[in-house]
Amino acid sequence: MNSFEYCQDEMPPYTITYFAVRGRCGALRIMLSDQGQEWKEVVVNFDEWMKGDLKKTCVFGQLPKFQDGDLVLFQSNTFLRHLGRKHGAYGKNDDEAALIDMFNDGVEDLRVKYLKLIYQEYETGKETYIKDLPNHLSKFEAVLEKSKSGFLVSDSISFADYALFEVLLNHQVLSPTCLDSFPALKGFVQSMSNRPKIKAFLESDAYKSLPINGNGKQ
Ligand code: 6SG
């Protein structure tokens, strides 16, 4: 067998099945930690994936897979929404939920651009990408500048905050100075990093031992 599992003492309701990367589960793991949840990791290595048996069972032929008891889900943003609903991180009403969706979709757009750079054009595209980055970051800066709570929507944390936080952490690795002209984003990253459960997770080996991406680029 090429896959292995980390087991916790008791069976947690949540299981993440994914490659040994932060990748599309970075925000999910941060959210689970902050919400005080435990989860099981099933790590799939590339050789096993290439055999195709697991792939065949995945609705879209891809990982990550997320299980909540008997519920089996695919699509990383679906996981965030599901946890948002279950753990009160999806706004107080439909209007707030719509705004949270909007910001999460905005984060997804940036994540897709980032992943294209990482997996398709890192050597040739990095400089241009970093030059263009303020055009994307400034949009989130404008939102957080106006926020009294420090969160994207209304007065409490939502799954979109975890998503934005994680994509910003990755960008600070890509370009350590990228937030220097965005004080609201810098403050947001700071205060999210200082939430006790997030802080503990970010300091854990479970987090630190995983590369951000699957091809060694970051
Ligand atoms: C890759 O794209 O990890 N799933 C990926 N790749 C394998 O056969 N919209 C959904 C979502 O949000 C996107 C899913 C996503 O959930 S994520 C997948 O399943 C396939 O399509 C990025 C990631 N890359 C690392 C990785 C492991 C195996 C293939 C890609 C090891 C590293 C690079 C090559 C081998 Fe690799």
Tab-separated table of C-alpha atoms and ligand atoms in Angstrom:
chain	number	residue	atom	x	y	z
A	1	MET	CA	0.000	0.000	0.000
A	2	ASN	CA	1.298	3.405	-0.867
A	3	SER	CA	-1.119	5.426	1.218
A	4	PHE	CA	-0.998	5.818	4.946
A	5	GLU	CA	-3.022	7.458	7.607
A	6	TYR	CA	-2.480	9.552	10.682
A	7	CYS	CA	-4.977	8.414	13.274
A	8	GLN	CA	-6.104	10.399	16.253
A	9	ASP	CA	-7.229	8.816	19.526
A	10	GLU	CA	-10.909	8.818	18.683
A	11	MET	CA	-12.553	8.699	15.295
A	12	PRO	CA	-13.075	12.339	14.329
A	13	PRO	CA	-16.032	12.949	12.030
A	14	TYR	CA	-13.886	14.644	9.413
A	15	THR	CA	-11.414	13.037	7.026
A	16	ILE	CA	-9.274	14.772	4.421
A	17	THR	CA	-7.878	12.612	1.617
A	18	TYR	CA	-5.238	14.487	-0.349
A	19	PHE	CA	-1.660	14.571	-1.574
A	20	ALA	CA	1.043	15.603	0.918
A	21	VAL	CA	0.646	19.321	0.237
A	22	ARG	CA	-1.118	22.327	1.743
A	23	GLY	CA	-2.507	23.092	-1.718
A	24	ARG	CA	-6.268	23.186	-1.864
A	25	CYS	CA	-6.645	22.105	1.773
A	26	GLY	CA	-4.658	24.930	3.336
A	27	ALA	CA	-7.636	27.107	4.229
A	28	LEU	CA	-9.716	24.072	5.216
A	29	ARG	CA	-7.155	22.885	7.761
A	30	ILE	CA	-6.797	26.385	9.211
A	31	MET	CA	-10.575	26.650	9.496
A	32	LEU	CA	-10.906	23.243	11.186
A	33	SER	CA	-8.177	24.187	13.657
A	34	ASP	CA	-9.717	27.541	14.478
A	35	GLN	CA	-13.119	25.925	14.954
A	36	GLY	CA	-11.602	23.497	17.464
A	37	GLN	CA	-12.237	20.466	15.267
A	38	GLU	CA	-10.138	17.353	14.876
A	39	TRP	CA	-9.777	15.519	11.620
A	40	LYS	CA	-8.075	12.529	10.111
A	41	GLU	CA	-5.619	12.840	7.223
A	42	VAL	CA	-5.349	10.158	4.550
A	43	VAL	CA	-2.238	10.978	2.552
A	44	VAL	CA	-2.109	9.759	-1.033
A	45	ASN	CA	1.206	9.544	-2.785
A	46	PHE	CA	1.717	10.103	-6.473
A	47	ASP	CA	2.544	6.481	-7.372
A	48	GLU	CA	-0.632	5.241	-5.786
A	49	TRP	CA	-2.660	8.002	-7.434
A	50	MET	CA	-1.239	7.068	-10.823
A	51	LYS	CA	-2.595	3.533	-10.500
A	52	GLY	CA	-5.997	5.138	-10.957
A	53	ASP	CA	-8.109	3.109	-8.520
A	54	LEU	CA	-8.783	6.020	-6.181
A	55	LYS	CA	-9.181	8.489	-9.061
A	56	LYS	CA	-11.997	6.341	-10.457
A	57	THR	CA	-13.938	6.770	-7.231
A	58	CYS	CA	-13.593	10.577	-7.167
A	59	VAL	CA	-16.627	12.410	-8.573
A	60	PHE	CA	-14.467	14.708	-10.749
A	61	GLY	CA	-11.454	12.388	-10.899
A	62	GLN	CA	-9.521	14.643	-8.546
A	63	LEU	CA	-8.529	15.201	-4.948
A	64	PRO	CA	-9.001	16.565	-2.313
A	65	LYS	CA	-11.828	14.495	-0.902
A	66	PHE	CA	-13.536	15.464	2.355
A	67	GLN	CA	-15.680	13.196	4.485
A	68	ASP	CA	-18.029	14.272	7.235
A	69	GLY	CA	-19.256	10.950	8.594
A	70	ASP	CA	-21.082	9.310	5.695
A	71	LEU	CA	-21.135	12.470	3.599
A	72	VAL	CA	-18.468	12.382	0.886
A	73	LEU	CA	-17.573	15.661	-0.790
A	74	PHE	CA	-15.257	16.884	-3.524
A	75	GLN	CA	-14.337	20.475	-4.476
A	76	SER	CA	-12.331	22.390	-1.897
A	77	ASN	CA	-14.624	25.433	-1.787
A	78	THR	CA	-17.573	23.129	-1.128
A	79	PHE	CA	-15.763	21.901	1.987
A	80	LEU	CA	-15.383	25.471	3.239
A	81	ARG	CA	-19.050	26.221	2.640
A	82	HIS	CA	-20.141	23.028	4.365
A	83	LEU	CA	-18.063	23.833	7.432
A	84	GLY	CA	-19.254	27.430	7.280
A	85	ARG	CA	-22.845	26.220	7.546
A	86	LYS	CA	-22.101	23.710	10.280
A	87	HIS	CA	-19.933	25.910	12.462
A	88	GLY	CA	-21.596	29.309	12.135
A	89	ALA	CA	-19.056	30.842	9.772
A	90	TYR	CA	-21.429	31.694	6.891
A	91	GLY	CA	-23.037	34.967	8.037
A	92	LYS	CA	-26.207	35.707	9.973
A	93	ASN	CA	-28.594	35.883	7.015
A	94	ASP	CA	-28.839	35.292	3.264
A	95	ASP	CA	-27.417	38.687	2.375
A	96	GLU	CA	-24.314	38.131	4.478
A	97	ALA	CA	-23.984	34.625	3.030
A	98	ALA	CA	-24.095	36.090	-0.491
A	99	LEU	CA	-21.347	38.578	0.352
A	100	ILE	CA	-19.248	35.814	1.897
A	101	ASP	CA	-19.698	33.771	-1.314
A	102	MET	CA	-18.660	36.789	-3.344
A	103	PHE	CA	-15.431	37.307	-1.417
A	104	ASN	CA	-14.627	33.615	-1.455
A	105	ASP	CA	-15.084	33.592	-5.229
A	106	GLY	CA	-12.748	36.583	-5.416
A	107	VAL	CA	-10.164	34.653	-3.432
A	108	GLU	CA	-10.680	31.672	-5.743
A	109	ASP	CA	-9.920	33.864	-8.777
A	110	LEU	CA	-6.630	34.900	-7.188
A	111	ARG	CA	-5.862	31.307	-6.173
A	112	VAL	CA	-6.393	30.091	-9.746
A	113	LYS	CA	-3.980	32.767	-11.060
A	114	TYR	CA	-1.479	31.770	-8.391
A	115	LEU	CA	-1.772	28.055	-9.225
A	116	LYS	CA	-1.318	28.806	-12.924
A	117	LEU	CA	1.902	30.625	-12.082
A	118	ILE	CA	3.135	27.843	-9.791
A	119	TYR	CA	2.300	24.879	-12.016
A	120	GLN	CA	2.631	26.344	-15.518
A	121	GLU	CA	4.878	29.372	-15.771
A	122	TYR	CA	6.888	29.916	-12.601
A	123	GLU	CA	10.224	30.557	-14.300
A	124	THR	CA	8.926	32.869	-17.003
A	125	GLY	CA	5.973	34.468	-15.230
A	126	LYS	CA	6.990	35.182	-11.644
A	127	GLU	CA	8.246	38.719	-12.155
A	128	THR	CA	5.177	39.821	-14.110
A	129	TYR	CA	2.902	38.121	-11.604
A	130	ILE	CA	4.445	39.965	-8.662
A	131	LYS	CA	4.276	43.260	-10.544
A	132	ASP	CA	0.574	42.750	-11.204
A	133	LEU	CA	-0.219	41.533	-7.691
A	134	PRO	CA	-1.107	44.959	-6.193
A	135	ASN	CA	-3.977	45.204	-8.681
A	136	HIS	CA	-5.524	42.168	-6.993
A	137	LEU	CA	-4.503	42.857	-3.404
A	138	SER	CA	-5.778	46.441	-3.511
A	139	LYS	CA	-9.341	45.162	-3.959
A	140	PHE	CA	-9.211	43.186	-0.729
A	141	GLU	CA	-7.379	46.049	0.984
A	142	ALA	CA	-10.274	48.381	0.150
A	143	VAL	CA	-12.762	45.957	1.714
A	144	LEU	CA	-10.807	45.388	4.917
A	145	GLU	CA	-9.986	49.090	5.262
A	146	LYS	CA	-13.711	49.705	5.692
A	147	SER	CA	-14.330	46.761	8.014
A	148	LYS	CA	-14.896	47.631	11.656
A	149	SER	CA	-14.654	44.005	12.796
A	150	GLY	CA	-11.504	43.175	10.834
A	151	PHE	CA	-13.431	40.456	8.950
A	152	LEU	CA	-14.541	40.540	5.320
A	153	VAL	CA	-18.264	40.486	6.077
A	154	SER	CA	-20.121	41.902	9.040
A	155	ASP	CA	-18.881	41.236	12.554
A	156	SER	CA	-17.764	37.639	12.704
A	157	ILE	CA	-15.350	35.295	11.014
A	158	SER	CA	-16.457	33.398	7.916
A	159	PHE	CA	-14.923	30.751	5.692
A	160	ALA	CA	-13.960	33.501	3.247
A	161	ASP	CA	-11.676	35.007	5.921
A	162	TYR	CA	-9.816	31.703	6.249
A	163	ALA	CA	-9.549	31.478	2.460
A	164	LEU	CA	-8.199	35.025	2.127
A	165	PHE	CA	-5.806	34.546	5.019
A	166	GLU	CA	-4.334	31.392	3.528
A	167	VAL	CA	-3.924	32.821	0.042
A	168	LEU	CA	-2.168	35.851	1.571
A	169	LEU	CA	0.214	33.603	3.544
A	170	ASN	CA	1.151	31.865	0.290
A	171	HIS	CA	1.715	35.175	-1.439
A	172	GLN	CA	3.971	36.359	1.374
A	173	VAL	CA	6.137	33.316	0.663
A	174	LEU	CA	6.141	34.098	-3.063
A	175	SER	CA	6.908	37.767	-2.457
A	176	PRO	CA	7.782	38.621	1.170
A	177	THR	CA	7.166	42.353	0.706
A	178	CYS	CA	3.878	42.045	-1.181
A	179	LEU	CA	1.740	43.357	1.698
A	180	ASP	CA	4.005	46.266	2.600
A	181	SER	CA	1.800	48.857	0.957
A	182	PHE	CA	-1.420	47.270	2.229
A	183	PRO	CA	-1.764	48.015	5.956
A	184	ALA	CA	-5.241	46.557	6.293
A	185	LEU	CA	-4.158	43.264	4.718
A	186	LYS	CA	-1.043	43.208	6.878
A	187	GLY	CA	-3.137	43.764	9.998
A	188	PHE	CA	-5.585	41.088	8.880
A	189	VAL	CA	-2.797	38.512	8.424
A	190	GLN	CA	-1.378	39.480	11.803
A	191	SER	CA	-4.643	39.169	13.693
A	192	MET	CA	-5.622	35.907	11.964
A	193	SER	CA	-2.140	34.518	12.740
A	194	ASN	CA	-2.581	35.487	16.385
A	195	ARG	CA	-5.852	33.656	16.920
A	196	PRO	CA	-4.675	31.085	19.460
A	197	LYS	CA	-5.830	27.950	17.650
A	198	ILE	CA	-4.524	29.178	14.305
A	199	LYS	CA	-1.228	30.142	15.906
A	200	ALA	CA	-0.880	26.662	17.400
A	201	PHE	CA	-1.744	25.023	14.080
A	202	LEU	CA	0.696	27.167	12.078
A	203	GLU	CA	3.417	26.206	14.576
A	204	SER	CA	2.628	22.483	14.363
A	205	ASP	CA	4.713	19.927	12.485
A	206	ALA	CA	1.553	18.775	10.724
A	207	TYR	CA	1.419	22.186	9.058
A	208	LYS	CA	5.098	22.968	8.704
A	209	SER	CA	6.057	19.613	7.215
A	210	LEU	CA	3.768	20.014	4.215
A	211	PRO	CA	4.982	21.949	1.166
A	212	ILE	CA	2.615	24.613	-0.146
A	213	ASN	CA	2.472	23.103	-3.628
A	214	GLY	CA	3.014	19.728	-5.255
A	215	ASN	CA	5.916	20.680	-7.517
A	216	GLY	CA	8.250	22.199	-4.948
A	217	LYS	CA	7.674	25.758	-6.152
A	218	GLN	CA	6.370	28.440	-3.836
B	1	6SG	C1	-4.584	18.884	-7.887
B	1	6SG	O1	-7.065	20.426	-9.126
B	1	6SG	O2	-2.239	19.069	-5.008
B	1	6SG	N1	-6.951	18.572	-7.736
B	1	6SG	C2	-5.708	18.141	-8.099
B	1	6SG	N2	-4.630	16.379	-9.367
B	1	6SG	C3	-4.462	15.050	-9.829
B	1	6SG	O3	-5.157	13.571	-11.507
B	1	6SG	N3	-11.609	22.389	-8.219
B	1	6SG	C4	-10.948	21.327	-7.476
B	1	6SG	C5	-10.962	21.665	-5.989
B	1	6SG	O4	-11.025	22.849	-5.637
B	1	6SG	C6	-9.523	21.216	-7.948
B	1	6SG	C7	-8.936	19.908	-7.606
B	1	6SG	C8	-7.438	19.856	-7.912
B	1	6SG	O5	-10.971	20.761	-5.139
B	1	6SG	S1	-4.548	20.108	-6.604
B	1	6SG	C9	-5.636	16.731	-8.588
B	1	6SG	O6	-6.500	15.939	-8.238
B	1	6SG	C10	-5.253	14.733	-11.054
B	1	6SG	O7	-5.958	15.604	-11.582
B	1	6SG	C11	-2.895	20.642	-6.616
B	1	6SG	C12	-2.019	19.559	-6.082
B	1	6SG	N4	-1.041	19.178	-6.836
B	1	6SG	C13	-0.111	18.102	-6.411
B	1	6SG	C14	-0.339	16.893	-7.224
B	1	6SG	C15	-0.161	15.556	-6.782
B	1	6SG	C16	-0.433	14.667	-7.935
B	1	6SG	C17	-0.779	15.478	-9.034
B	1	6SG	C18	-0.742	16.846	-8.576
B	1	6SG	C19	2.872	15.179	-7.349
B	1	6SG	C20	2.901	16.541	-7.398
B	1	6SG	C21	2.826	16.951	-8.746
B	1	6SG	C22	2.741	15.869	-9.502
B	1	6SG	C23	2.817	14.808	-8.637
B	1	6SG	FE1	1.090	15.869	-8.207
